[in-house]
XYZ file of C-alpha atoms in Angstrom:
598
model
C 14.187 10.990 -17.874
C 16.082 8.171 -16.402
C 18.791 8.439 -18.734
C 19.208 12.101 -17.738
C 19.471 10.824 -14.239
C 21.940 8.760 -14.656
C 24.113 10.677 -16.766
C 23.580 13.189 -14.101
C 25.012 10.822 -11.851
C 27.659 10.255 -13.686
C 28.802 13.560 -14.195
C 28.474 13.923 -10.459
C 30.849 11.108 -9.917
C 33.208 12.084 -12.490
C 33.739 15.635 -10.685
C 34.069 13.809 -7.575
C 36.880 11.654 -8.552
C 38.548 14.499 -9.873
C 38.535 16.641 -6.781
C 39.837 13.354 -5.043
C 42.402 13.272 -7.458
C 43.690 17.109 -7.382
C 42.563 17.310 -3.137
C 44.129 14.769 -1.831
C 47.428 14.917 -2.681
C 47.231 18.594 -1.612
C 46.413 17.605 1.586
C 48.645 14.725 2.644
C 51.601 17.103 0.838
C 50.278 20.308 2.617
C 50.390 17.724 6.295
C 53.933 16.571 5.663
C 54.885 20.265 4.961
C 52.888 21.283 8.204
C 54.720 18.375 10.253
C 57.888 19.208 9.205
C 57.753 22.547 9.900
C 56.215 22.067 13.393
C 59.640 19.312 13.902
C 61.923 21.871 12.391
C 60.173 24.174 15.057
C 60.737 21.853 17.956
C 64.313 21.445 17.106
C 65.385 25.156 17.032
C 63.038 25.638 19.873
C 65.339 22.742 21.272
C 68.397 24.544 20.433
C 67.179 27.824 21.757
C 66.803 26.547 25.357
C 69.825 24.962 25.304
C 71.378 28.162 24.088
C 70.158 30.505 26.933
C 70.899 27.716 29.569
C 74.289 27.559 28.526
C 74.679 31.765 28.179
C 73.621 31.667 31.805
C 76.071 29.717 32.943
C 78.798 31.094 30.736
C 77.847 34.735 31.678
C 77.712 34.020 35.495
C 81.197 32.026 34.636
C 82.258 34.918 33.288
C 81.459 37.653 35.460
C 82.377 35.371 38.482
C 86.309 35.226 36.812
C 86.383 38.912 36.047
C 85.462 39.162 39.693
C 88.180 36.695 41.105
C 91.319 38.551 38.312
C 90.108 41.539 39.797
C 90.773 40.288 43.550
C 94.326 38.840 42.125
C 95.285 42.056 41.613
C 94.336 42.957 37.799
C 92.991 45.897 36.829
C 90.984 47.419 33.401
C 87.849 48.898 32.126
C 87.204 45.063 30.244
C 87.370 43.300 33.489
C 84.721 46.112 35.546
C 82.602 45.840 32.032
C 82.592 41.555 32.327
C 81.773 41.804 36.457
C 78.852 44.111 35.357
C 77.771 42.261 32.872
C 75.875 39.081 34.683
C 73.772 41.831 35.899
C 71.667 42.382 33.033
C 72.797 39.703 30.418
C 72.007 36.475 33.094
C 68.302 38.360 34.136
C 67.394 38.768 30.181
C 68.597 35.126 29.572
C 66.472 33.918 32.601
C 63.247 35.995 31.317
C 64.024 34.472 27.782
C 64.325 31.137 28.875
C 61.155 31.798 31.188
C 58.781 32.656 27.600
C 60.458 29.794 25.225
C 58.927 27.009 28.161
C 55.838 28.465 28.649
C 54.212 25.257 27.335
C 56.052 23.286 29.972
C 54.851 23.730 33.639
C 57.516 21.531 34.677
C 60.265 23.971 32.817
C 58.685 26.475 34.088
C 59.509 25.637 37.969
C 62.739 24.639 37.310
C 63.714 27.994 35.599
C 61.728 29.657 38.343
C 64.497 27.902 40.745
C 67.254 29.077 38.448
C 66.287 32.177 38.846
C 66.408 32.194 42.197
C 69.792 30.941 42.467
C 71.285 33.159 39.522
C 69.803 36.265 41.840
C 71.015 35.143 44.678
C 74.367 34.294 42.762
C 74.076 37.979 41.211
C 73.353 39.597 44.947
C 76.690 37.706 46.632
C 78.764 39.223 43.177
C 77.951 42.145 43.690
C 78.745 42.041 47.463
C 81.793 41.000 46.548
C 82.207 43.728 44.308
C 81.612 46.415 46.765
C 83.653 44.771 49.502
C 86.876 44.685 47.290
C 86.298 47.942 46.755
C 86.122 48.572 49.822
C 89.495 47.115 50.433
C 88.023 44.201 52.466
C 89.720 41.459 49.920
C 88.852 38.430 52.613
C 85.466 39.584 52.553
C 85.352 39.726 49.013
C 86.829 35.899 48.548
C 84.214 35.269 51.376
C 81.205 36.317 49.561
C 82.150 34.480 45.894
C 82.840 31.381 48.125
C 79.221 31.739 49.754
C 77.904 32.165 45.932
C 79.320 29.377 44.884
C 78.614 27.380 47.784
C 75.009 28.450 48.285
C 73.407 29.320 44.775
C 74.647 26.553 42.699
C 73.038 26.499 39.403
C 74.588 23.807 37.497
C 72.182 20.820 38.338
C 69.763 22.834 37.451
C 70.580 23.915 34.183
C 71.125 20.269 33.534
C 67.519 19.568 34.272
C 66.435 21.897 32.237
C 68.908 20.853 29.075
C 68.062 17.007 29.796
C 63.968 17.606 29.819
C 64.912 19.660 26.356
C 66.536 16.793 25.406
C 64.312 14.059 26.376
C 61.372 16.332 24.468
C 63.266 16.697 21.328
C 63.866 12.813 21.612
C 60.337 12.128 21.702
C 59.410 14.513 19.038
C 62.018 12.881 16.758
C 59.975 10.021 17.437
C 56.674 11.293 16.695
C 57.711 13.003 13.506
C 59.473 9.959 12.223
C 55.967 8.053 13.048
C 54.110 10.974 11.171
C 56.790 10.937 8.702
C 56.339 6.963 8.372
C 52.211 7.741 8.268
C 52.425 10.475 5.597
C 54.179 8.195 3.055
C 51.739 5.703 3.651
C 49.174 7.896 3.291
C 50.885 9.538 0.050
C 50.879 5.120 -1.015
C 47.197 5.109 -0.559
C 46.771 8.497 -2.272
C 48.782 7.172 -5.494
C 46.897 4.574 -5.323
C 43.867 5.844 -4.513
C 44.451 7.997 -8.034
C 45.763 4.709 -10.187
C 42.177 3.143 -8.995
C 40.493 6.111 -9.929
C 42.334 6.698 -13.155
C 41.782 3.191 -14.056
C 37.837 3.459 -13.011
C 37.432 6.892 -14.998
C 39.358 5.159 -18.436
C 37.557 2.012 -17.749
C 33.810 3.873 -17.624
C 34.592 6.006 -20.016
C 35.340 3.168 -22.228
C 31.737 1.764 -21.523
C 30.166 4.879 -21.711
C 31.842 5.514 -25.192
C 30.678 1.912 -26.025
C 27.040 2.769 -24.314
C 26.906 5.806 -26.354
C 27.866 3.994 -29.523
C 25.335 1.279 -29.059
C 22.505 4.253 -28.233
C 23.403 5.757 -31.460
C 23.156 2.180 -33.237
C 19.727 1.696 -31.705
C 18.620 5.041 -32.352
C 19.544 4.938 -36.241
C 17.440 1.478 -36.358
C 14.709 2.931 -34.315
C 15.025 5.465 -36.633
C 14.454 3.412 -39.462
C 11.838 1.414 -38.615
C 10.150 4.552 -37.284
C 10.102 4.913 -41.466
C 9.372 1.896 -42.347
C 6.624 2.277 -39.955
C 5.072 5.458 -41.194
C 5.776 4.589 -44.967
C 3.594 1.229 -44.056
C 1.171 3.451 -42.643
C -2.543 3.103 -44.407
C -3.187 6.622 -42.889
C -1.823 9.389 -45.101
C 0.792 11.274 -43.294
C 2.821 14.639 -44.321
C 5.233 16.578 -42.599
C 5.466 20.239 -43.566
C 7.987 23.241 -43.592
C 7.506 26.886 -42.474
C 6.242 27.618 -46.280
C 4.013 24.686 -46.227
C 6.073 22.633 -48.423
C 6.542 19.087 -47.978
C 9.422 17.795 -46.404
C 8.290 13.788 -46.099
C 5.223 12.554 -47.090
C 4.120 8.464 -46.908
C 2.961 6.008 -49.476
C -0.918 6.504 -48.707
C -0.159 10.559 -48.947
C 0.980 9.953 -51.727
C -1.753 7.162 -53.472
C -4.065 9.905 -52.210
C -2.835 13.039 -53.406
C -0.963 11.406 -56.376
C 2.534 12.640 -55.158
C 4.625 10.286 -57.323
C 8.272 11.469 -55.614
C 7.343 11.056 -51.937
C 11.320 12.873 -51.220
C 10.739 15.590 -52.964
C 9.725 18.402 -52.162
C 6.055 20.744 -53.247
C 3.676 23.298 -52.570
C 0.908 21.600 -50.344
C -1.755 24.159 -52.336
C -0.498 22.093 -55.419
C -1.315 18.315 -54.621
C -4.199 16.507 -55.064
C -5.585 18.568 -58.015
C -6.087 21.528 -55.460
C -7.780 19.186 -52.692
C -5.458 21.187 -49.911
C -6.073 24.805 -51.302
C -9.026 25.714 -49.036
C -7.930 29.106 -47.859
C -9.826 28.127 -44.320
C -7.911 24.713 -44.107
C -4.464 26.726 -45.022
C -5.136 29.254 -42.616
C -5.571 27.502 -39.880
C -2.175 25.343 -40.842
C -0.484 28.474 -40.504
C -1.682 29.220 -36.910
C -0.546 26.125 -36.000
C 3.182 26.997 -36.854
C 2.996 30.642 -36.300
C 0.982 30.500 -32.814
C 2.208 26.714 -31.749
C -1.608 26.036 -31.843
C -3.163 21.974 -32.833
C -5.789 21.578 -35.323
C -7.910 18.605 -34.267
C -10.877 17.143 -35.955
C -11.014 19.759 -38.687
C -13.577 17.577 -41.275
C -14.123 19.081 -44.582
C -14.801 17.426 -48.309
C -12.269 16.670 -50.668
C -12.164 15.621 -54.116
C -8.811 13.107 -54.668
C -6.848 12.545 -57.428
C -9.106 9.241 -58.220
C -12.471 11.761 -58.483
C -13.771 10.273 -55.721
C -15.466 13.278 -53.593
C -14.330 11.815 -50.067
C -15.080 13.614 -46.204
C -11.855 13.717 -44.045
C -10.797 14.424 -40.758
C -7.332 16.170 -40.777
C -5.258 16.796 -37.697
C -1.801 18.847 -37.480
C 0.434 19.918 -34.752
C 3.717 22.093 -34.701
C 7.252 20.079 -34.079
C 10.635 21.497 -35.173
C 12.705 19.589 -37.896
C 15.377 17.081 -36.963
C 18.844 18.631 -36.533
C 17.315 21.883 -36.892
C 14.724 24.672 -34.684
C 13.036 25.556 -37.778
C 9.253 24.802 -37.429
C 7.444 22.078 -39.228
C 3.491 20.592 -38.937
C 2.893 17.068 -38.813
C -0.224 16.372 -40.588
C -2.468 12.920 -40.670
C -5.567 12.937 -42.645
C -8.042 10.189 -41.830
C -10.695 9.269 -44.451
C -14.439 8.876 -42.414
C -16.256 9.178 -46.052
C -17.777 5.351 -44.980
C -18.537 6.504 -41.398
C -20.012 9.872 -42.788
C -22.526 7.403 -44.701
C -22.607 5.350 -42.250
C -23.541 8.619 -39.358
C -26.152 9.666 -42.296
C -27.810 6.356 -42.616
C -27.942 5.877 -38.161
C -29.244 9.550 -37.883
C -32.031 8.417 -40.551
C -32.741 5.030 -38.581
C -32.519 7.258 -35.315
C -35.203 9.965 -36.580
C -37.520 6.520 -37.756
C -36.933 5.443 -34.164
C -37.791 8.118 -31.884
C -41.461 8.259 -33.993
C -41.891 5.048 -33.304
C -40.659 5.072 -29.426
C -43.397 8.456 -29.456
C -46.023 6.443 -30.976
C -45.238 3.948 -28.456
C -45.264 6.203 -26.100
C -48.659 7.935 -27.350
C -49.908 3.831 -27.046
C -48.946 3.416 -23.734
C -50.543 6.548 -22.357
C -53.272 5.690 -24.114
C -53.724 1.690 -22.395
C -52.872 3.369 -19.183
C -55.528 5.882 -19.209
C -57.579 3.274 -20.746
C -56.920 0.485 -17.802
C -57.659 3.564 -15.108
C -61.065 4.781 -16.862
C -62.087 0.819 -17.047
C -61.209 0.257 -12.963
C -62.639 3.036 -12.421
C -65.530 2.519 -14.748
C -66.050 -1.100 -13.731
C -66.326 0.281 -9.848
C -69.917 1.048 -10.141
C -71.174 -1.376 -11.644
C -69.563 -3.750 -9.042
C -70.581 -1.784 -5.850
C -74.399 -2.100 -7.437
C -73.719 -6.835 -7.879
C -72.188 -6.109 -4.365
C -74.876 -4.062 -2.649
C -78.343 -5.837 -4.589
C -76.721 -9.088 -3.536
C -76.742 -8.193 -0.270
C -80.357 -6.287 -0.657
C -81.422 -9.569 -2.407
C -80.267 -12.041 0.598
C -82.083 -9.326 2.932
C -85.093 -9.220 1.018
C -85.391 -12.739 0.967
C -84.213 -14.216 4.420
C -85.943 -16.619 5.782
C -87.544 -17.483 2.149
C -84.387 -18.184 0.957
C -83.528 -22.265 0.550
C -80.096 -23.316 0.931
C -79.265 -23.330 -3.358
C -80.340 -19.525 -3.467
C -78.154 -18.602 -0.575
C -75.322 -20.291 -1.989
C -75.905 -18.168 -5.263
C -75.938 -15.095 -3.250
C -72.676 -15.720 -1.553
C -70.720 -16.855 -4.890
C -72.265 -13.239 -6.087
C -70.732 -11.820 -3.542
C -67.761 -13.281 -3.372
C -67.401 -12.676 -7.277
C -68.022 -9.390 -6.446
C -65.564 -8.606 -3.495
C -62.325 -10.643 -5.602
C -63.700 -8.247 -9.171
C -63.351 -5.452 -6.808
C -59.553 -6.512 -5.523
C -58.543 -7.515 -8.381
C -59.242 -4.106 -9.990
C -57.299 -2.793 -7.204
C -54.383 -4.557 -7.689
C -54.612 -3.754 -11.719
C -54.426 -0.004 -10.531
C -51.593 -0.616 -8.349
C -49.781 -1.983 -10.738
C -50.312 0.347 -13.137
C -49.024 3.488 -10.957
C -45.849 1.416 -10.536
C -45.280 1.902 -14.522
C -46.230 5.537 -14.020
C -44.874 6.844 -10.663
C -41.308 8.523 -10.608
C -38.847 7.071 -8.709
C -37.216 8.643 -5.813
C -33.517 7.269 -4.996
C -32.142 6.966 -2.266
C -29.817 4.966 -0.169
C -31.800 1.750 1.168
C -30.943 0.049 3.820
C -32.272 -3.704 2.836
C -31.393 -5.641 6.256
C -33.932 -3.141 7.649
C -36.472 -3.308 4.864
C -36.444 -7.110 5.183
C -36.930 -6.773 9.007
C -40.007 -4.372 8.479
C -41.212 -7.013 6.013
C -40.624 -9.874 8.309
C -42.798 -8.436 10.977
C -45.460 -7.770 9.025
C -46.481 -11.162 7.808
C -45.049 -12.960 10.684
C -48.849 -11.911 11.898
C -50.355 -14.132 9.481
C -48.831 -17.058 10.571
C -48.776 -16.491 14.345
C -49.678 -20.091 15.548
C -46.881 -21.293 13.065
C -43.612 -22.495 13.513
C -41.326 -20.805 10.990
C -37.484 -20.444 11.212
C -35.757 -17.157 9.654
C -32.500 -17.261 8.752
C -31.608 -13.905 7.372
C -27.461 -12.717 6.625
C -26.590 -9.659 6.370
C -27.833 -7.367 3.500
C -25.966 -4.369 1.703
C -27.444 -0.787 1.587
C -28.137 -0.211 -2.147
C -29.308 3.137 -3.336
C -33.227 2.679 -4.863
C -36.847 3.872 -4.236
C -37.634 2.571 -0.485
C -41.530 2.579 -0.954
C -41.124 0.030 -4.400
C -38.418 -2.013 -2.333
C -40.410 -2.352 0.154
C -43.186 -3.675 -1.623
C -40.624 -6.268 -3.250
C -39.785 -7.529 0.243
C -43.285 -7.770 1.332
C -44.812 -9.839 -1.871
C -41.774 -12.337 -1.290
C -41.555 -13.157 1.888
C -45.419 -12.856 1.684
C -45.187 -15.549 -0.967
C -42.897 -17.489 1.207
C -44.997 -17.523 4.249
C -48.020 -18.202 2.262
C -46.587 -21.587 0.308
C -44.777 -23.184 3.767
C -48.608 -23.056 5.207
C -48.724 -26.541 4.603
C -45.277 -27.761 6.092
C -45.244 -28.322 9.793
C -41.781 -26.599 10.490
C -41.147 -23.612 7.546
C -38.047 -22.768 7.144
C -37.258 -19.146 4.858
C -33.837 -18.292 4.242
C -32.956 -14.499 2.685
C -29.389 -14.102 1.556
C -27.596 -11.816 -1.250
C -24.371 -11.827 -2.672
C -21.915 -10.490 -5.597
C -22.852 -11.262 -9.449
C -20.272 -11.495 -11.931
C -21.331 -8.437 -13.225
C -20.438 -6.997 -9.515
C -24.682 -6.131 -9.264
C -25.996 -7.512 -5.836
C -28.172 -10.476 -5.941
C -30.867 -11.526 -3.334
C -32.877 -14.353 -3.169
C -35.654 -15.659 -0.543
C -35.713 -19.299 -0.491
C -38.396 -21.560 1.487
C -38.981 -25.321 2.380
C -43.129 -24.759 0.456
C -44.752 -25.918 -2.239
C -42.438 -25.124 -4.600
C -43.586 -25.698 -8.820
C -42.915 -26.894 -12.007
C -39.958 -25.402 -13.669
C -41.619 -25.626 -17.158
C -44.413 -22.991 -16.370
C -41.371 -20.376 -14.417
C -41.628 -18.065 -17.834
C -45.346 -17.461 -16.314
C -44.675 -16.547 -12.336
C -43.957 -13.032 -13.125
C -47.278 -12.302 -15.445
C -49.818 -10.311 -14.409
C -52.878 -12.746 -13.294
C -51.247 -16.035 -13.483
C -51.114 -18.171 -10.661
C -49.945 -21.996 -10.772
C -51.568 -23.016 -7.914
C -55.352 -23.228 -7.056
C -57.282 -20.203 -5.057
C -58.431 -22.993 -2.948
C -54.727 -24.077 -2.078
C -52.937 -21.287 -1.648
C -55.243 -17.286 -1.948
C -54.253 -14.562 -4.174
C -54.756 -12.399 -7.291
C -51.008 -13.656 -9.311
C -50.176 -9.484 -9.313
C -47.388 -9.650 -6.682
C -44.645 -11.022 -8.574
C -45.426 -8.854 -11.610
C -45.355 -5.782 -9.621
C -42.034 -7.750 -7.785
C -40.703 -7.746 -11.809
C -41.610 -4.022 -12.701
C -40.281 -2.808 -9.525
C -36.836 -4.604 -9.952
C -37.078 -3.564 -14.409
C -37.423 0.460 -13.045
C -33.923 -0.325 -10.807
C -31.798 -1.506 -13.513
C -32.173 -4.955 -12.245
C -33.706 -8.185 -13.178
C -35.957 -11.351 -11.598
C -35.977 -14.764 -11.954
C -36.973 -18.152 -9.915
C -35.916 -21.367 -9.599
C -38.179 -24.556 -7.858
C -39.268 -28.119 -7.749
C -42.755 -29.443 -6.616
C -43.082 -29.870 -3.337
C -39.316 -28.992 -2.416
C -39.565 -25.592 -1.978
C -38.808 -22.346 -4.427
C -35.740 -19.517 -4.546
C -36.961 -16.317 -6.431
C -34.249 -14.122 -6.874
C -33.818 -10.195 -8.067
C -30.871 -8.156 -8.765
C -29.697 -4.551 -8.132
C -26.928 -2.546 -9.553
C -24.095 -1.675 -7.281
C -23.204 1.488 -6.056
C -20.507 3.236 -3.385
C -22.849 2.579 -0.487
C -23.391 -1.215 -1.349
C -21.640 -1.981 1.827
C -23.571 -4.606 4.024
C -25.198 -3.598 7.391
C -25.292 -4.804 10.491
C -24.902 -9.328 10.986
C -28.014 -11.333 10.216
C -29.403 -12.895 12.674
C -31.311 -16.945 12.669
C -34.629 -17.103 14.122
């Protein structure tokens, strides 16, 4: 694609250089012909003016001598025709000279006052005229005098000639300067056309050179594109319209036992007939008659080695270099191992799933077993409870201080049998009960949490420092119980330190899953015995220390298991404890509102 562009470009430039080439000379050669034209104009205009200016005054010069033979006594038809004449010749040359300075306003008043005067010159000529023929020969000298006295024309018509001259002067002048302009234009044209001459031989040289180094490249790509397919473990053939080969590689040909790989063969004939399924044929010819691709198509062949072997064969239409004919290039790829291997995991797979059912079976079976026991053992407890209390009743005041301690450990027995059943049955629904997702907003949870056993330590001194949590998507009901049984935990093992201090935080895995951890100033533990915090019933501190049934953090670890995620804790006697769980991210992990330190 870029090289397109580029020649593109090229090409562009190349027809842009030639219009240069072929345009610009036009134009400086069609503005010299233009200027000289418009000078050649100029100067006949020139002449033209001067023309009429002088045919005035020779046609009033004229008329004004027929005029004075005629008073010395001559006489003919010429001389009346010549005194006539100024009549109409001088008023045409006026008009004339009138239109050629149009384009001069300054022209145009002085011809105005020439006309005048060559009117007024006319008017006294012709007065003459009629006095001489009157007979009145004074008068008649009289009124040429008066002409020539009053409507002298002469330093007029030299105005007029001199501006003519003075404008022809100064177009001389500008047409030598346009002149002077043109031929250094027509230099920068020439070479304007060497540079681009020299620029069009000098890239066509590199892109001869460019070309010539392409087609170098492009023979070795070619050849190691060869090479490459020849080294090619995969078996590779290329076929014609007829389904003959035209090129076929060295593992085609191990496979097939094609001993010429250049020459050329009926496809139905190699391999001992492994390619003459009429299905695998027929769909070969779709793909060249209807441009179609055969992926995936698996079937069984037997090779030229015996060997029965499962293949995966693909093809798809290309035309044949230097040519539009159609061809198919087809790779075959042998799967007979991963066919055994498919067979052997499908086996293993069937095995599995009967034992994940009879897992399954087992699991229902100790959950409906642990519910029919708690609920079995319920009687049976309410009776210890309620005849202990009958008994203490029955014997009141008869009662020394050894039996009433025996009542109240019966009782007490009694009451923690009775919780601790509870708690097995809570934790068993949180195996059992579906989870409902949704997006969780954990600052808030841990808020909600945080008020709630904040009222078991209400003449305590504890300091919360909380940072801001993410929302992360998750059932709110099981989170919340998370939240509770730690920071109940943490509350419960700073009873013994003066000023608690609980700190809740979270941050980014490496695995890009959120993290949280509560950490306290408490009691802390032994690192050794941390593979037991999470275990249903096990406790590392004494009931009399610290109360509690050791369910919370295994109903904390099954919660967090359900979500993807996982739990651990970290501690050191008497310096406190982190326990820290794990959810996957999602899009709405994006963290709430700021923490806040209490």
């Amino acid at each position: 694609m870029k090289e397109r562009t580029v020649l593109r470009w090229r090409l562009a430039g190349l027809l842009i250089a030639v219009l240069i080439i072929v345009a610009l000379p036009y134009v400086v050669t069609r503005d010299s012909a233009a200027d000289a034209v418009r000078a050649r104009d100029w100067v006949t205009h020139t002449a033209e003016v001067r023309a009429r200016a002088f045919g005035l005054e020779a046609t009033l010069r004229d008329s004004e001598a027929a005029i004075y033979a005629m008073l010395a006594g001559a006489s003919s038809p010429t001389l009346d025709e010549r005194a006539q004449s100024a009549h109409s010749e001088a008023v045409e040359l006026v008009r004339e000279l009138r239109t050629l300075t149009s384009d001069n306003n300054n022209q145009q008043v002085r011809v105005g006052s020439l006309e005048s005067t060559t009117i007024g010159r006319i008017t006294l000529m012709d007065q003459a005229l009629a006095r001489m023929a009157a007979g009145d020969k004074a008068g008649a000298y009289a009124s040429m005098t008066d002409a020539g006295r009053l409507f002298a024309f002469r330093n007029t018509l030299n105005a007029i000639i001199a501006d003519e001259d003075k404008l022809l002067a100064q177009r001389r002048i500008e047409a030598q300067r346009l002149d002077r302009n043109n031929q250094l234009i027509l230099f920068g044209t020439s070479a304007a056309q060497i540079i681009l001459l020299v620029t069009l031989v000098v890239l066509s040289e590199r892109q001869i050179a460019q070309r010539l180094q392409a087609e170098a490249v492009a023979r070795s790509a070619v050849q190691r594109s060869g090479l490459i397919v020849q080294a090619v473990r995969e078996p590779i053939a290329m076929l014609d319209a007829k389904l003959n080969t035209l090129l076929v590689n060295e593992a085609f040909g191990e496979l097939y036992g094609v001993e010429d790989l250049s020459a050329s063969a009926s496809l139905s004939s190699l391999g001992n007939g492994a390619w003459s399924a009429p299905a695998l044929l027929q769909r070969l010819s779709d793909v060249l008659a209807r441009d179609r691709e055969l992926w995936d198509f698996e079937m069984n062949q037997r090779t030229v080695d015996g060997v029965d072997r499962t293949v995966v064969i693909n093809a798809r239409r290309l035309e044949e270099p230097g040519t539009t004919h159609p061809a198919v290039l087809v790779t075959v790829s042998d799967i007979t191992a991963r066919a055994l291997v498919e067979q052997r995991v499908n086996e293993l797979n069937r095995q599995l799933e009967g034992k994940v059912e009879q897992v399954s079976d087992v699991n229902r079976e100790l959950e409906a077993f642990s519910y029919s026991v708690s609920h079995d053992l319920r009687a049976p407890l309410r009776h210890i409870a309620g005849f202990s209390g009958k008994l203490e009743t029955h014997l009141a005041e008869l009662a020394d201080e050894r039996a009433r301690h025996y009542i109240d450990v019966i009782g007490t027995s009694a009451r923690r049998m009775a919780q601790l059943i509870d708690d097995l049955l809570v934790f068993s629904r949180l195996g059992r009960g579906a989870l409902r997702l949704q997006a969780v907003d954990t600052q808030s949870l841990v808020e909600q949490a945080r008020a709630l056993v904040e009222t078991e330590a209400a003449d305590r001194k504890v300091e919360w420092v909380i940072e801001s949590l993410p929302i992360v998507v998750g059932d709110e009901n099981m989170l919340r119980t998370v939240w509770q049984n730690l920071l109940g935990n943490a509350i419960k093992y700073t009873a013994h330190r003066e000023h608690a201090r609980i700190e809740v935080k979270s941050e980014r895995g490496r695995s890009g899953d959120w993290e949280f951890s509560v950490t306290d100033n408490g009691a802390g533990f032994d690192m050794q015995y941390a593979a037991k915090l999470f275990g249903v019933f096990q406790r590392l501190h004494r009931a009399s220390e610290f109360p509690g049934n050791g369910i919370g953090l295994a109903n904390v670890r099954r919660i967090i298991a359900r979500h993807g995620g996982r739990t651990w804790a970290e501690g050191e006697v008497d310096h406190g404890a982190s326990f820290h769980f794990s959810l996957p991210d999602s899009d709405l992990g994006k963290t709430s509102s700021t923490g806040e330190a209490a």
